[in-house]
Tab-separated table of C-alpha atoms in Angstrom:
chain	number	residue	atom	x	y	z
A	1	MET	CA	3.909	-5.643	26.749
A	2	ARG	CA	7.452	-6.592	25.801
A	3	LEU	CA	7.727	-6.487	22.019
A	4	LEU	CA	10.503	-7.657	19.703
A	5	VAL	CA	10.486	-6.170	16.202
A	6	LEU	CA	12.682	-7.821	13.578
A	7	GLY	CA	13.606	-4.833	11.430
A	8	GLY	CA	11.859	-1.822	12.873
A	9	THR	CA	13.890	1.013	11.367
A	10	GLU	CA	12.076	1.569	8.050
A	11	PHE	CA	8.500	2.144	6.880
A	12	VAL	CA	6.115	-0.510	8.287
A	13	GLY	CA	8.497	-1.799	10.933
A	14	ARG	CA	9.232	1.738	12.063
A	15	ALA	CA	5.512	2.505	12.281
A	16	VAL	CA	5.047	-0.568	14.483
A	17	VAL	CA	7.871	0.492	16.795
A	18	GLN	CA	6.553	4.057	17.103
A	19	ALA	CA	3.029	2.837	17.812
A	20	ALA	CA	4.240	0.360	20.431
A	21	LEU	CA	6.341	2.998	22.175
A	22	GLY	CA	3.304	5.273	22.126
A	23	ARG	CA	1.403	2.598	24.024
A	24	GLY	CA	4.105	2.465	26.657
A	25	TRP	CA	5.400	-0.931	25.564
A	26	GLU	CA	8.988	-2.055	26.071
A	27	VAL	CA	10.378	-2.436	22.547
A	28	THR	CA	13.493	-4.226	21.346
A	29	VAL	CA	14.525	-3.756	17.719
A	30	PHE	CA	16.727	-6.351	16.010
A	31	HIS	CA	18.349	-4.794	12.939
A	32	ARG	CA	21.544	-4.517	10.916
A	33	GLY	CA	22.437	-1.034	12.128
A	34	ARG	CA	22.027	0.718	8.771
A	35	HIS	CA	19.307	2.995	10.122
A	36	GLN	CA	18.478	4.182	13.598
A	37	PRO	CA	15.251	2.968	15.213
A	38	PRO	CA	12.860	5.460	16.810
A	39	PRO	CA	14.134	6.939	20.089
A	40	GLY	CA	13.113	4.865	23.070
A	41	ALA	CA	13.627	1.475	21.483
A	42	ARG	CA	16.412	-0.855	22.587
A	43	SER	CA	18.676	-2.099	19.771
A	44	LEU	CA	20.148	-5.508	19.063
A	45	HIS	CA	22.300	-5.877	15.963
A	46	GLY	CA	22.536	-8.783	13.573
A	47	ASP	CA	22.204	-9.788	9.921
A	48	ARG	CA	19.685	-12.559	9.342
A	49	THR	CA	21.369	-13.521	6.064
A	50	ALA	CA	24.803	-14.082	7.639
A	51	PRO	CA	26.131	-17.128	9.493
A	52	ASP	CA	25.348	-16.746	13.208
A	53	GLY	CA	23.362	-13.646	12.266
A	54	LEU	CA	20.866	-14.308	15.078
A	55	ALA	CA	23.536	-14.579	17.777
A	56	ALA	CA	22.418	-11.392	19.533
A	57	LEU	CA	18.885	-12.788	19.833
A	58	ALA	CA	20.126	-16.176	20.998
A	59	ALA	CA	22.106	-14.494	23.782
A	60	GLU	CA	19.026	-12.795	25.221
A	61	ARG	CA	17.839	-14.491	28.403
A	62	ALA	CA	14.552	-12.666	28.791
A	63	GLY	CA	11.684	-13.388	26.441
A	64	TRP	CA	9.025	-11.280	24.775
A	65	ASP	CA	5.257	-11.216	24.789
A	66	ALA	CA	5.185	-10.892	21.017
A	67	VAL	CA	7.328	-10.647	17.893
A	68	VAL	CA	6.634	-8.611	14.736
A	69	ASP	CA	8.469	-9.591	11.553
A	70	THR	CA	8.288	-7.722	8.225
A	71	TRP	CA	10.774	-9.840	6.248
A	72	SER	CA	10.091	-10.128	2.497
A	73	ALA	CA	12.991	-12.088	1.022
A	74	ALA	CA	14.059	-15.738	1.469
A	75	PRO	CA	11.582	-17.501	3.805
A	76	ARG	CA	14.384	-19.385	5.553
A	77	ALA	CA	15.242	-16.174	7.425
A	78	VAL	CA	11.751	-16.201	8.957
A	79	HIS	CA	11.999	-19.950	9.516
A	80	GLU	CA	15.245	-19.637	11.485
A	81	ALA	CA	14.067	-16.672	13.554
A	82	ALA	CA	10.726	-18.290	14.389
A	83	ARG	CA	12.393	-21.553	15.439
A	84	LEU	CA	14.849	-19.670	17.645
A	85	LEU	CA	12.084	-17.630	19.287
A	86	ARG	CA	9.679	-20.516	19.802
A	87	GLY	CA	9.183	-20.819	23.559
A	88	ARG	CA	10.795	-17.407	24.114
A	89	ALA	CA	7.943	-15.314	22.738
A	90	GLY	CA	4.225	-15.678	23.209
A	91	ARG	CA	2.971	-14.696	19.754
A	92	TYR	CA	4.493	-14.072	16.328
A	93	ALA	CA	2.998	-11.534	13.902
A	94	TYR	CA	4.233	-11.722	10.338
A	95	VAL	CA	3.532	-8.852	7.938
A	96	SER	CA	2.729	-10.786	4.800
A	97	SER	CA	0.971	-9.653	1.634
A	98	ARG	CA	-2.172	-10.193	-0.377
A	99	SER	CA	0.259	-11.437	-3.016
A	100	VAL	CA	0.066	-14.864	-1.349
A	101	TYR	CA	-3.282	-15.401	-3.098
A	102	VAL	CA	-3.284	-17.113	-6.483
A	103	TRP	CA	-3.532	-14.536	-9.278
A	104	PRO	CA	-5.913	-13.278	-10.479
A	105	TRP	CA	-7.294	-12.457	-7.049
A	106	PRO	CA	-11.080	-12.731	-7.239
A	107	PRO	CA	-12.697	-9.328	-6.626
A	108	GLY	CA	-14.092	-9.281	-3.116
A	109	ALA	CA	-11.921	-12.220	-2.097
A	110	ALA	CA	-11.566	-12.927	1.605
A	111	GLU	CA	-8.911	-14.849	3.532
A	112	ASP	CA	-10.133	-18.211	2.214
A	113	ALA	CA	-9.066	-17.486	-1.391
A	114	PRO	CA	-6.626	-20.008	-2.983
A	115	LEU	CA	-2.980	-19.568	-1.981
A	116	VAL	CA	0.277	-19.856	-3.925
A	117	GLU	CA	2.771	-22.588	-3.122
A	118	GLY	CA	5.587	-21.797	-0.726
A	119	ALA	CA	8.192	-23.487	1.456
A	120	ALA	CA	9.158	-22.402	4.961
A	121	ASP	CA	12.884	-23.089	4.579
A	122	ALA	CA	13.290	-21.984	0.948
A	123	GLY	CA	15.724	-19.489	-0.472
A	124	ALA	CA	14.471	-16.422	-2.296
A	125	THR	CA	12.283	-17.160	-5.324
A	126	ASP	CA	9.587	-14.597	-6.078
A	127	TYR	CA	7.741	-12.158	-3.841
A	128	ALA	CA	4.502	-14.140	-3.555
A	129	ALA	CA	6.182	-17.468	-2.828
A	130	ASP	CA	8.592	-15.804	-0.394
A	131	LYS	CA	5.748	-14.254	1.599
A	132	ARG	CA	3.807	-17.516	1.614
A	133	GLY	CA	6.919	-19.356	2.770
A	134	GLY	CA	7.295	-16.832	5.589
A	135	GLU	CA	3.709	-17.496	6.658
A	136	LEU	CA	4.317	-21.244	6.706
A	137	ALA	CA	7.489	-20.743	8.741
A	138	VAL	CA	5.649	-18.800	11.438
A	139	VAL	CA	2.717	-21.224	11.608
A	140	GLY	CA	5.119	-24.155	11.712
A	141	ALA	CA	6.990	-22.734	14.686
A	142	PHE	CA	4.188	-21.096	16.681
A	143	GLY	CA	1.049	-22.919	15.563
A	144	ALA	CA	-1.995	-21.417	13.890
A	145	ALA	CA	-3.436	-19.920	17.083
A	146	ASP	CA	-0.337	-17.902	17.983
A	147	ALA	CA	0.680	-16.923	14.428
A	148	LEU	CA	-0.863	-13.655	13.218
A	149	LEU	CA	-0.597	-13.340	9.425
A	150	VAL	CA	-1.114	-9.747	8.284
A	151	ARG	CA	-1.853	-9.893	4.553
A	152	ALA	CA	-1.374	-6.251	3.688
A	153	GLY	CA	-2.439	-4.607	0.460
A	154	LEU	CA	-1.050	-1.335	-0.891
A	155	ILE	CA	0.755	0.450	1.976
A	156	LEU	CA	1.276	4.224	1.979
A	157	GLY	CA	2.328	6.846	4.516
A	158	PRO	CA	5.391	8.574	5.988
A	159	TYR	CA	8.720	6.742	5.636
A	160	GLU	CA	7.474	4.928	2.531
A	161	ASN	CA	10.507	3.349	0.865
A	162	VAL	CA	8.745	1.997	-2.230
A	163	GLY	CA	8.144	5.474	-3.618
A	164	ARG	CA	4.543	5.369	-4.841
A	165	LEU	CA	2.924	8.252	-2.976
A	166	PRO	CA	6.260	10.138	-2.802
A	167	TRP	CA	6.452	10.016	-6.601
A	168	TRP	CA	3.024	11.582	-7.002
A	169	LEU	CA	3.850	14.247	-4.431
A	170	THR	CA	7.170	15.210	-6.012
A	171	ARG	CA	5.673	15.155	-9.507
A	172	ILE	CA	2.770	17.396	-8.504
A	173	ALA	CA	5.081	19.680	-6.513
A	174	ARG	CA	6.976	20.294	-9.752
A	175	GLY	CA	3.826	21.942	-11.087
A	176	GLY	CA	2.527	22.377	-14.582
A	177	PRO	CA	0.181	20.020	-16.437
A	178	VAL	CA	0.083	16.597	-14.768
A	179	LEU	CA	-1.089	13.419	-16.472
A	180	ALA	CA	-3.893	12.278	-14.168
A	181	PRO	CA	-5.104	8.763	-14.941
A	182	GLY	CA	-8.871	8.516	-15.005
A	183	PRO	CA	-11.565	8.152	-14.217
A	184	ARG	CA	-11.551	10.571	-11.282
A	185	GLU	CA	-14.116	8.489	-9.394
A	186	LEU	CA	-11.978	5.316	-9.632
A	187	PRO	CA	-12.124	3.737	-6.148
A	188	LEU	CA	-8.857	2.975	-4.346
A	189	GLN	CA	-7.992	0.670	-1.471
A	190	TYR	CA	-4.793	1.101	0.578
A	191	ILE	CA	-3.605	1.103	4.190
A	192	ASP	CA	-1.633	3.804	5.981
A	193	ALA	CA	1.347	2.098	7.632
A	194	ARG	CA	0.380	3.681	10.950
A	195	ASP	CA	-3.144	2.248	10.769
A	196	LEU	CA	-1.642	-1.139	9.977
A	197	ALA	CA	0.588	-0.825	13.036
A	198	ASP	CA	-2.266	0.207	15.328
A	199	TRP	CA	-4.444	-2.694	14.215
A	200	LEU	CA	-1.576	-5.187	14.467
A	201	LEU	CA	-0.679	-4.208	18.030
A	202	GLY	CA	-4.315	-4.302	19.064
A	203	ALA	CA	-4.623	-7.767	17.544
A	204	LEU	CA	-1.622	-8.942	19.560
A	205	GLU	CA	-3.175	-7.550	22.735
A	206	ARG	CA	-6.385	-9.434	22.020
A	207	GLY	CA	-4.604	-12.671	21.193
A	208	LEU	CA	-5.767	-12.873	17.583
A	209	GLY	CA	-4.279	-15.455	15.251
A	210	GLY	CA	-4.620	-16.581	11.664
A	211	PRO	CA	-4.757	-14.595	8.406
A	212	TYR	CA	-6.258	-11.131	7.978
A	213	ASN	CA	-6.494	-9.041	4.829
A	214	LEU	CA	-5.286	-5.639	5.953
A	215	VAL	CA	-6.137	-2.724	3.726
A	216	SER	CA	-8.840	-0.068	3.851
A	217	PRO	CA	-12.398	-0.934	2.894
A	218	PRO	CA	-12.940	-0.648	-0.890
A	219	GLY	CA	-13.512	2.937	-1.993
A	220	HIS	CA	-11.771	4.494	1.017
A	221	THR	CA	-10.746	7.189	-1.455
A	222	THR	CA	-10.685	7.759	-5.209
A	223	MET	CA	-7.964	8.565	-7.698
A	224	GLY	CA	-9.433	12.040	-7.998
A	225	GLU	CA	-9.437	12.682	-4.266
A	226	LEU	CA	-5.905	11.318	-3.850
A	227	LEU	CA	-4.369	13.547	-6.517
A	228	ALA	CA	-6.404	16.622	-5.576
A	229	THR	CA	-5.195	16.158	-2.011
A	230	CYS	CA	-1.611	15.999	-3.278
A	231	VAL	CA	-2.142	19.344	-5.025
A	232	ARG	CA	-3.498	20.930	-1.853
A	233	ALA	CA	-0.798	19.449	0.375
A	234	THR	CA	2.081	20.641	-1.809
A	235	GLY	CA	0.527	24.014	-2.630
A	236	ALA	CA	1.817	23.530	-6.154
A	237	ASP	CA	0.693	25.300	-9.304
A	238	ALA	CA	-0.227	21.971	-10.874
A	239	GLU	CA	-3.020	21.285	-13.340
A	240	LEU	CA	-4.445	17.775	-13.204
A	241	ARG	CA	-5.231	16.776	-16.774
A	242	TRP	CA	-7.567	13.805	-16.486
A	243	THR	CA	-6.880	11.318	-19.224
A	244	ALA	CA	-8.951	8.330	-20.289
A	245	PRO	CA	-7.513	4.892	-19.448
A	246	GLU	CA	-7.644	3.931	-23.133
A	247	ALA	CA	-5.296	6.777	-24.096
A	248	ILE	CA	-2.866	5.881	-21.325
A	249	LEU	CA	-2.755	2.212	-22.243
A	250	ALA	CA	-2.461	3.009	-25.950
A	251	ALA	CA	0.679	5.015	-25.150
A	252	GLY	CA	2.261	1.902	-23.651
A	253	ILE	CA	2.274	3.284	-20.091
A	254	GLU	CA	2.340	0.582	-17.435
A	255	PRO	CA	-0.324	0.880	-14.731
A	256	TRP	CA	0.835	0.592	-11.111
A	257	THR	CA	4.546	1.041	-11.874
A	258	GLU	CA	4.737	4.051	-14.219
A	259	LEU	CA	1.581	5.567	-12.740
A	260	PRO	CA	1.781	4.381	-9.123
A	261	VAL	CA	-1.380	3.239	-7.311
A	262	TRP	CA	-3.453	3.417	-10.518
A	263	VAL	CA	-4.812	0.421	-12.371
A	264	PRO	CA	-7.509	0.905	-15.019
A	265	PRO	CA	-11.125	0.039	-14.317
A	266	GLY	CA	-12.635	-3.087	-15.769
A	267	GLY	CA	-10.894	-6.382	-16.320
A	268	GLU	CA	-9.485	-8.464	-13.504
A	269	THR	CA	-6.744	-6.186	-12.170
A	270	HIS	CA	-8.617	-3.299	-10.588
A	271	GLY	CA	-11.103	-5.473	-8.752
A	272	ALA	CA	-8.268	-7.638	-7.507
A	273	VAL	CA	-5.988	-4.846	-6.294
A	274	HIS	CA	-8.605	-2.424	-4.997
A	275	GLY	CA	-11.505	-4.700	-4.083
A	276	ALA	CA	-10.439	-7.012	-1.254
A	277	ASP	CA	-12.839	-8.175	1.440
A	278	VAL	CA	-11.528	-6.716	4.700
A	279	SER	CA	-14.590	-7.346	6.829
A	280	ARG	CA	-12.612	-9.601	9.185
A	281	ALA	CA	-10.109	-6.841	9.970
A	282	VAL	CA	-12.811	-4.185	10.297
A	283	ALA	CA	-14.728	-6.423	12.717
A	284	THR	CA	-11.585	-6.688	14.863
A	285	GLY	CA	-10.869	-2.980	15.144
A	286	LEU	CA	-9.353	-1.724	11.879
A	287	VAL	CA	-9.777	2.061	11.596
A	288	CYS	CA	-8.399	3.974	8.613
A	289	ARG	CA	-7.535	7.667	8.793
A	290	PRO	CA	-8.680	10.114	6.083
A	291	VAL	CA	-6.593	10.292	2.931
A	292	ALA	CA	-5.693	13.915	3.718
A	293	GLN	CA	-3.772	12.845	6.827
A	294	THR	CA	-1.800	10.244	4.902
A	295	VAL	CA	-0.930	12.636	2.085
A	296	GLU	CA	-0.147	15.671	4.252
A	297	ASP	CA	2.002	13.720	6.712
A	298	THR	CA	3.887	12.023	3.893
A	299	TRP	CA	4.559	15.388	2.235
A	300	ARG	CA	5.742	16.879	5.536
A	301	TRP	CA	8.149	13.957	6.029
A	302	LEU	CA	9.328	14.063	2.406
A	303	SER	CA	9.879	17.819	2.530
A	304	GLY	CA	12.080	17.335	5.582
A	305	LEU	CA	14.311	15.141	3.431
A	306	GLY	CA	14.584	17.753	0.702
A	307	GLY	CA	11.923	16.120	-1.465
A	308	THR	CA	13.713	12.834	-2.110
A	309	GLY	CA	12.733	9.789	-0.096
A	310	PRO	CA	14.511	6.443	0.316
A	311	LEU	CA	13.901	3.671	-2.201
A	312	ARG	CA	14.278	-0.047	-1.710
A	313	THR	CA	16.716	-1.583	-4.168
A	314	ASP	CA	14.672	-4.788	-4.484
A	315	ARG	CA	11.592	-3.053	-5.902
A	316	THR	CA	10.893	-1.498	-9.301
A	317	ARG	CA	11.487	2.237	-9.268
A	318	PRO	CA	8.053	3.840	-9.753
A	319	GLY	CA	7.189	6.777	-11.941
A	320	LEU	CA	6.618	8.035	-15.465
A	321	ASP	CA	9.281	9.436	-17.778
A	322	PRO	CA	8.608	13.192	-18.175
A	323	GLU	CA	9.058	12.936	-21.957
A	324	VAL	CA	6.402	10.223	-22.177
A	325	GLU	CA	4.070	12.321	-20.035
A	326	ALA	CA	4.608	15.351	-22.259
A	327	LYS	CA	3.899	13.325	-25.381
A	328	VAL	CA	0.628	11.948	-24.035
A	329	LEU	CA	-0.452	15.419	-22.935
A	330	GLY	CA	0.429	16.847	-26.329
A	331	LEU	CA	3.052	19.196	-24.928
A	332	ALA	CA	5.385	19.272	-27.888
A	333	GLY	CA	7.220	22.246	-26.399
A	334	GLY	CA	8.696	20.501	-23.413
A	335	VAL	CA	8.435	18.557	-20.196
A	336	PRO	CA	5.525	19.259	-17.798
A	337	GLY	CA	6.512	21.378	-14.854
A	338	THR	CA	9.326	23.191	-16.688
A	339	THR	CA	9.479	26.470	-18.577
A	340	PRO	CA	9.871	25.973	-22.372
C-alpha cells in the first residue's frame, strides 16, 4: 500500500511509519523537518499552521491508498488537509482520543457514549473539542465509511514524548525508597504505540471505518506489575513503598499528573480512565504485547538518550517533586534516591 502519514517523526506517528515500512509499504511522511522520520520513508516538508503550508502535498500528482493523521491542535488543520486529500487518497485514519466522550466517561463505555461538541474548521480550544473537531473534519471530507477514527486511551512505549512511563523509569533508576501509589492490584489500561500502529494499519487493509476505542482490555496489567517491571528493567536499587491512596490524596498530590498513569480506585475517575470497552477493537484484531516488552523497550530507548526523553511543550510536565515524595515517605533526612 501507498501510505501518507501527516507527522510521522515522533511517538505514535513514528510507530505507524515504522510498522508500515516493516510491512513493505511505500511511505511518505509530511512533516516540518524538525525531526527525521525513520529510514526508508520519503519526506515532504510543510507547516500545516502556515499560509500555503500544504503546498508540498498539493504539488503531488500521485495519490495514496490511505492517510494517517495524528494532529491534536486546531481542527482546521485536519479540515484543510482532509479537503485537499479528498479524491487523492482512499481512506483517512485519524488518531483521536477517548477524550472526545463527555466527562465523566461511564465505566465500561463503548463507542456509542455521548460525545463533546466540536467544529471541523475551528481554531484551537481545548483538547477534547479539538480532537472531536478533527474527527468531524475527516468524516466530512471522506464520509463515515472511509474515515477511521482511532479513539486512543493512555499511550505508552518507546519515543513517548509525554513523559509518563519515562518519568517512572528515571525515578526508579535513581534508586532509594520510591512512593508507589496503591493498591498494588489496581488494574491499568493502556496501549503500546506499536500495538496501536499494528492495529491501525491492519484496519486500513481491511477497509474498516468509524470509531474504535483503542486501548488494552481492562486489567492488562496492574500498578504493582508496572512498577515492579520498571525496577527489573532498570536494575536499580529501588524500594517500592506502597502507600494508601488516602495518604497520597491527603498530601495534595495530583493523580495522573504528579503520579503518572495512576488514578485512585473508587469514584468515577478510575473506571473512566482504566475501564473502557474495547471489544470492538479486540474483535477486529487488536493484540497487546506484555507490559515487560513495553517497559524494557522504553528503558532501552531512554537509556540511549542518556536518560532524558523529549517532552511536548503543549502538555503538562509529569512527575512528583522529590521533596514532596520525601515528606510523604517520612524521609526527613533528604530526597529519595540520594545519600543524606
